[in-house]
Coordinates of C-alpha atoms in Angstrom, one line a residue:
M1 CA 26.4 69.9 -58.2
N2 CA 23.5 72.3 -58.5
T3 CA 23.0 72.9 -62.2
E4 CA 20.3 75.4 -61.7
I5 CA 22.4 78.2 -60.4
I6 CA 24.5 80.9 -62.1
S7 CA 28.1 81.2 -60.9
L8 CA 29.9 84.6 -61.0
V9 CA 33.7 84.6 -60.9
I10 CA 35.2 88.0 -60.0
P11 CA 39.0 88.4 -59.5
V12 CA 39.9 91.2 -57.1
Y13 CA 43.3 93.1 -57.0
N14 CA 43.5 96.2 -54.9
E15 CA 39.8 97.2 -55.4
E16 CA 39.0 98.4 -51.9
Q17 CA 37.5 101.6 -53.3
S18 CA 35.0 99.9 -55.6
L19 CA 33.9 96.9 -53.7
S20 CA 31.1 98.5 -51.7
A21 CA 29.6 100.0 -54.8
L22 CA 30.0 96.7 -56.6
F23 CA 28.0 94.9 -53.8
A24 CA 25.3 97.6 -54.0
K25 CA 24.8 97.1 -57.7
L26 CA 25.5 93.4 -58.2
F27 CA 23.4 91.7 -55.5
P28 CA 20.2 93.5 -56.4
V29 CA 20.6 92.4 -60.0
M30 CA 21.0 88.8 -58.8
S31 CA 18.4 88.8 -56.1
N32 CA 15.8 86.8 -58.0
I33 CA 18.4 84.6 -59.8
P34 CA 19.7 81.4 -58.1
H35 CA 23.4 82.2 -57.9
E36 CA 26.8 82.1 -56.2
V37 CA 29.5 84.7 -56.4
I38 CA 33.1 83.6 -56.1
F39 CA 35.5 86.4 -55.4
I40 CA 39.2 85.6 -55.9
N41 CA 41.5 87.9 -53.9
D42 CA 44.6 88.0 -56.2
G43 CA 47.2 89.2 -53.6
S44 CA 45.6 92.5 -52.9
K45 CA 47.8 94.8 -50.8
D46 CA 45.0 97.0 -49.6
Q47 CA 41.9 96.2 -47.5
S48 CA 40.1 94.3 -50.3
L49 CA 40.2 90.9 -48.5
S50 CA 38.9 92.3 -45.3
I51 CA 36.0 94.1 -47.1
L52 CA 35.1 90.8 -48.9
Q53 CA 35.2 88.9 -45.6
N54 CA 33.0 91.4 -43.8
E55 CA 30.4 91.2 -46.7
Q56 CA 30.5 87.4 -46.7
K57 CA 29.3 87.3 -43.0
N58 CA 25.9 88.5 -44.1
N59 CA 25.8 86.9 -47.6
S60 CA 25.4 83.2 -48.0
H61 CA 25.9 83.4 -51.8
M62 CA 29.5 84.5 -51.5
K63 CA 32.6 82.4 -51.6
I64 CA 36.2 83.8 -51.2
I65 CA 39.4 82.4 -52.6
D66 CA 42.6 84.0 -51.4
M67 CA 45.4 83.4 -53.8
G68 CA 48.0 84.6 -51.2
E69 CA 50.0 86.4 -53.8
N70 CA 49.4 88.2 -57.0
C71 CA 49.2 85.4 -59.6
G72 CA 47.5 87.4 -62.4
Q73 CA 43.9 87.7 -63.6
H74 CA 43.7 84.6 -65.8
K75 CA 45.2 82.3 -63.2
A76 CA 42.8 83.7 -60.6
I77 CA 39.9 83.1 -62.9
M78 CA 40.9 79.5 -63.5
K79 CA 41.1 79.0 -59.7
G80 CA 37.6 80.4 -59.5
F81 CA 36.4 78.0 -62.2
E82 CA 37.5 75.1 -60.0
Q83 CA 35.1 76.1 -57.3
C84 CA 32.0 76.8 -59.5
T85 CA 28.9 74.7 -59.2
G86 CA 26.6 76.5 -61.7
S87 CA 25.5 75.5 -65.2
L88 CA 26.6 79.0 -66.5
I89 CA 29.7 80.7 -65.3
I90 CA 30.1 84.4 -65.8
T91 CA 33.3 86.3 -65.3
M92 CA 33.5 90.0 -64.6
D93 CA 35.9 92.7 -63.2
A94 CA 35.4 94.2 -59.8
D95 CA 35.9 97.8 -61.0
L96 CA 32.3 98.3 -62.3
Q97 CA 33.3 99.3 -65.8
N98 CA 31.2 96.4 -66.9
P99 CA 27.7 97.1 -65.5
P100 CA 26.2 94.2 -63.5
E101 CA 22.9 95.2 -65.1
E102 CA 24.1 93.5 -68.3
I103 CA 24.3 90.1 -66.6
P104 CA 20.7 89.0 -67.4
R105 CA 21.4 89.5 -71.1
I106 CA 24.2 87.0 -70.9
I107 CA 21.9 84.6 -69.1
S108 CA 19.3 85.0 -71.8
E109 CA 21.8 84.2 -74.5
Y110 CA 22.9 81.1 -72.6
K111 CA 19.2 80.0 -72.4
N112 CA 19.0 80.5 -76.2
G113 CA 21.6 77.8 -76.6
H114 CA 24.9 79.6 -76.8
D115 CA 27.8 78.0 -74.9
V116 CA 30.3 81.0 -75.1
I117 CA 28.8 84.5 -74.7
G118 CA 31.3 87.2 -75.6
T119 CA 30.7 90.9 -75.2
I120 CA 31.7 94.1 -77.1
R121 CA 32.2 97.3 -75.2
I122 CA 30.5 100.2 -76.9
H123 CA 31.2 103.9 -76.1
R124 CA 34.3 102.9 -74.2
H125 CA 35.6 105.1 -71.4
D126 CA 39.2 104.0 -71.4
N127 CA 42.3 106.1 -72.2
L128 CA 44.0 106.1 -75.6
F129 CA 46.6 103.6 -74.4
R130 CA 44.0 101.1 -73.4
T131 CA 41.8 101.4 -76.4
T132 CA 44.8 101.3 -78.8
A133 CA 46.3 98.3 -77.1
S134 CA 42.9 96.5 -77.1
R135 CA 42.5 97.0 -80.8
F136 CA 46.0 95.6 -81.4
V137 CA 45.3 92.5 -79.3
N138 CA 42.0 91.9 -80.9
R139 CA 43.4 92.0 -84.4
L140 CA 46.5 90.0 -83.5
T141 CA 44.5 87.3 -81.7
N142 CA 42.1 86.9 -84.7
M143 CA 45.0 86.7 -87.1
I144 CA 46.8 84.0 -85.1
T145 CA 43.9 81.9 -84.0
G146 CA 41.7 82.3 -87.1
F147 CA 38.8 83.4 -84.9
H148 CA 36.7 86.5 -85.6
I149 CA 36.0 88.1 -82.2
S150 CA 35.5 91.8 -81.7
D151 CA 36.6 92.3 -78.1
Y152 CA 38.8 89.8 -76.3
G153 CA 39.5 92.3 -73.5
C154 CA 36.1 92.6 -72.0
M155 CA 35.9 90.5 -68.9
L156 CA 32.1 90.3 -68.7
R157 CA 31.7 87.0 -70.5
G158 CA 29.7 83.8 -70.1
Y159 CA 30.7 80.1 -70.4
S160 CA 28.7 77.0 -70.1
R161 CA 29.8 74.4 -67.6
D162 CA 30.9 72.1 -70.4
I163 CA 33.2 74.8 -71.8
V164 CA 34.7 75.5 -68.3
K165 CA 35.3 71.8 -67.7
K166 CA 37.2 71.5 -71.0
M167 CA 39.3 74.6 -70.2
L168 CA 40.2 73.2 -66.8
G169 CA 41.4 70.1 -68.5
V170 CA 44.1 72.1 -70.1
K171 CA 46.9 71.9 -67.5
R172 CA 48.4 75.3 -68.0
D173 CA 48.4 78.4 -65.8
D174 CA 49.2 80.9 -68.6
V175 CA 46.3 80.4 -70.9
F176 CA 44.3 83.3 -72.6
I177 CA 40.8 82.3 -71.5
P178 CA 38.7 84.0 -74.2
A179 CA 40.7 82.3 -77.0
L180 CA 40.9 79.0 -75.2
A181 CA 37.1 79.0 -74.7
L182 CA 36.6 79.4 -78.5
K183 CA 38.6 76.3 -79.2
F184 CA 35.9 74.3 -77.5
A185 CA 32.8 76.4 -78.4
R186 CA 30.1 75.0 -80.5
N187 CA 27.7 77.9 -80.6
P188 CA 29.4 81.2 -79.5
V189 CA 27.8 84.6 -79.8
E190 CA 28.7 88.2 -79.1
I191 CA 26.5 90.9 -77.7
E192 CA 27.1 94.7 -77.3
I193 CA 27.2 95.9 -73.7
S194 CA 27.6 99.3 -72.0
H195 CA 30.9 100.4 -70.6
N196 CA 31.3 102.7 -67.6
E197 CA 34.1 105.1 -66.8
R198 CA 36.3 103.9 -64.0
E199 CA 35.2 105.8 -60.9
Y200 CA 37.5 104.2 -58.3
G201 CA 41.2 103.4 -58.2
E202 CA 43.4 103.1 -61.2
S203 CA 43.6 100.6 -64.1
K204 CA 45.8 97.6 -63.4
Y205 CA 46.9 97.3 -67.0
S206 CA 50.5 98.4 -67.6
L207 CA 52.9 97.7 -70.5
Y208 CA 54.4 94.8 -68.5
R209 CA 50.9 93.2 -68.1
L210 CA 50.1 93.6 -71.7
I211 CA 53.4 91.9 -72.6
K212 CA 52.5 89.0 -70.3
L213 CA 49.0 88.9 -71.9
F214 CA 50.6 88.8 -75.3
M215 CA 52.8 85.8 -74.3
S216 CA 49.8 84.0 -73.0
L217 CA 48.0 84.7 -76.2
I218 CA 50.8 83.2 -78.3
K219 CA 50.9 80.0 -76.2
T220 CA 47.1 79.7 -76.3
A221 CA 47.0 80.3 -80.0
Y222 CA 49.5 77.4 -80.5
M223 CA 47.2 75.1 -78.5
T224 CA 44.1 76.1 -80.5
R225 CA 46.0 75.5 -83.7
R226 CA 47.0 71.9 -82.7

């Protein structure tokens, strides 16, 4: 295992419109940072997998995991965690709402000794349904778990290798990763980051997905209370 590199874990579900722009912004940010980028194709029905495979031909830093079917964001991330080799693992969405330019700030907080680096989206560019649902999930999660985290829904987050190893030791596929990470955290921190308007495709969050997220939250909250 190379403990000097940074691992990026990026789940992809029907993001063919955003991937080229993601490559153009992400890889320059990481150009001077030892890294690997693990893309998890979560059952995309468009050309996302082909686009990833074509990019990988000329990019030795890329790894691709194909889930074969749509298993859900959190399960895809956990599968990505299994393949990571870095000392810091950073998760992010593929839709570019979380700017890759914020990644060095997460790395800096890790170097300052923080084992879980959460983020708070400021000046959000989501619709009323997303922002209202997010506030509800944040408040409910804190109430159930006893944590005090401002933004559970932001995917751009950092975890030390030790935290990831402990999460992988929880043999469940339906965990709520941000809450589970805090169960093991010794020195967590939150930082404010920018939030972009979604330029490509449509949001994958529906009422059904939010209900599934809520159920994962309840199960994870039970584990963190034990």
